[in-house]
Short mmCIF file of C-alpha atoms in Angstrom, two decimals:
data_model
loop_
_atom_site.label_atom_id
_atom_site.label_comp_id
_atom_site.label_asym_id
_atom_site.label_seq_id
_atom_site.Cartn_x
_atom_site.Cartn_y
_atom_site.Cartn_z
CA MET C 1 81.58 99.40 107.39
CA ILE C 2 81.85 95.78 106.27
CA SER C 3 83.14 93.01 108.54
CA THR C 4 83.93 89.32 108.11
CA ASP C 5 80.78 87.15 108.46
CA ASP C 6 78.40 90.04 107.65
CA LYS C 7 75.38 88.93 105.62
CA LEU C 8 74.59 90.68 102.32
CA LEU C 9 71.35 90.46 100.33
CA CYS C 10 71.80 90.35 96.56
CA THR C 11 69.65 93.07 94.99
CA GLN C 12 70.91 92.66 91.40
CA GLY C 13 72.16 89.22 90.44
CA ASN C 14 74.08 87.56 87.63
CA ASP C 15 75.53 84.11 86.81
CA PHE C 16 77.32 83.84 90.18
CA TYR C 17 75.03 85.63 92.64
CA LEU C 18 71.25 85.18 92.63
CA GLU C 19 68.98 88.12 93.32
CA GLY C 20 67.17 87.65 96.63
CA GLU C 21 69.79 85.29 98.08
CA VAL C 22 71.93 86.06 101.14
CA TYR C 23 75.73 85.79 100.95
CA THR C 24 78.47 85.92 103.58
CA VAL C 25 81.47 88.24 103.67
CA GLY C 26 84.76 86.37 103.85
CA ARG C 27 88.20 87.81 104.50
CA ILE C 28 88.70 91.58 104.42
CA VAL C 29 91.55 92.23 101.96
CA ASN C 30 92.12 95.96 102.49
CA ASN C 31 90.10 99.15 102.98
CA LYS C 32 88.57 98.79 99.50
CA TYR C 33 88.16 95.06 98.76
CA PHE C 34 86.73 92.06 100.57
CA GLN C 35 85.81 88.49 99.69
CA LEU C 36 82.16 87.67 99.08
CA LEU C 37 81.50 83.94 99.25
CA THR C 38 79.38 82.43 96.47
CA GLY C 39 77.79 79.85 98.74
CA SER C 40 79.49 76.85 97.15
CA ASN C 41 82.45 75.69 99.28
CA ASP C 42 85.05 78.46 99.67
CA ASP C 43 84.56 80.03 96.22
CA HIS C 44 84.41 83.82 96.24
CA TRP C 45 84.74 86.97 94.18
CA TYR C 46 86.15 90.26 95.37
CA ALA C 47 83.59 92.90 96.27
CA THR C 48 83.96 96.59 96.95
CA LEU C 49 82.01 99.24 98.78
CA ASP C 50 81.76 102.51 96.84
CA LYS C 51 79.46 105.54 96.64
CA GLU C 52 76.86 103.42 94.78
CA GLY C 53 76.91 100.66 97.41
CA ILE C 54 78.30 97.15 97.56
CA CYS C 55 79.11 95.44 94.28
CA VAL C 56 81.10 92.71 92.58
CA SER C 57 82.22 93.73 89.08
CA PHE C 58 82.70 91.16 86.33
CA ASP C 59 84.25 91.20 82.90
CA SER C 60 81.28 90.86 80.54
CA ILE C 61 82.89 87.75 79.00
CA VAL C 62 82.89 85.99 82.37
CA ALA C 63 79.31 86.62 83.48
CA GLU C 64 76.10 87.80 81.95
CA GLY C 65 75.63 91.22 83.53
CA ASP C 66 78.74 93.10 84.55
CA LYS C 67 77.83 93.82 88.20
CA ALA C 68 76.10 92.12 91.08
CA ARG C 69 74.85 94.53 93.78
CA PHE C 70 74.17 93.92 97.46
CA ASP C 71 72.69 95.50 100.58
CA LYS C 72 73.96 94.76 104.07
CA ILE C 73 71.45 93.03 106.31
CA ALA C 74 71.22 94.87 109.63
#
């Protein structure tokens, strides 16, 4: 379960999320999507929690590497 203000550790980074950095969950959109803040002002991408874990998917034109992956910090 993901909640607003949860902290997530990036385990696979890309142009927007750096591996090893901690990011904060923003607004919960619905039971599948939630905002994941990038750390710079209120910028965010939409993340999802699926059977493989937490990820933000990107169009390969937008970012080098099509997914950033995260683990929830207990």
